[in-house]
C-alpha angles and dihedrals in degrees: 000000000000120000102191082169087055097034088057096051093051095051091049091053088036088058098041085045098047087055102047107088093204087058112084093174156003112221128190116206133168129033089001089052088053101046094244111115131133144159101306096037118127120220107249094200127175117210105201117190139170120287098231087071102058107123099040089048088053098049094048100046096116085049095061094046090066097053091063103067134307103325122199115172133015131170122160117252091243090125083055095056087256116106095176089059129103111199099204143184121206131192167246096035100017125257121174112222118195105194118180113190111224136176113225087251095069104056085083084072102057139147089206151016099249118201114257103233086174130352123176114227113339113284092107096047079053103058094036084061100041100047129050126214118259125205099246 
């Protein structure tokens, strides 16, 4: 099925990703990753960015957020155990877009394979070959 809602969204986050020199990829888990989407699936992305920039990447997620597309509604995934994560909520017409912010580290501790929407060079193609997920 075609998700032109879905397809836009990606090609906005690829294009802001890919400019933003502390950002090395853009990652789709869940139901993307399986091939299940439909209509009223959300985008489970994983922005994943170098760790010498932590703490300003943290501190501008919404910011970021915003950059991606109209964004509506935002609040972090502290009361779901996950810290890194933006709950968000964009518009007109409403997509839910779940982003976890992830150094390039962490991806060798992971639940899932996501899918790599944009990568730049290779170093998250290597770990996500050379490590396996692990149920946490």
């Amino acid at each position: 099925m075609k998700l032109p809602l879905h397809d836009r969204f990606i090609e906005q986050a690829i294009e802001y990703v890919s400019q933003d020199q502390r950002l090395i990829g853009l990652l789709a888990g869940g139901s993307m990753m399986y091939g299940e989407m439909d209509e009223y699936s959300d985008l489970d992305l994983i922005i994943v960015y170098n760790y010498a920039f932590r703490n300003e990447i943290m501190e501008q997620r919404f910011q970021i957020a915003e950059r991606l597309g109209h964004l509506l509604s935002a609040f972090t995934g502290e009361h779901v155990g996950e810290p890194r994560l933006l709950i968000c909520l964009y518009g007109p017409a409403p997509l839910h877009v779940d982003l976890k912010f992830v150094q390039l580290e962490e991806l060798e501790s992971r639940v899932e394979n996501p899918l790599i929407l944009w990568e730049r060079g290779s170093g998250i193609a290597t770990i996500l070959s050379k490590t396996s997920p692990s149920q946490m």
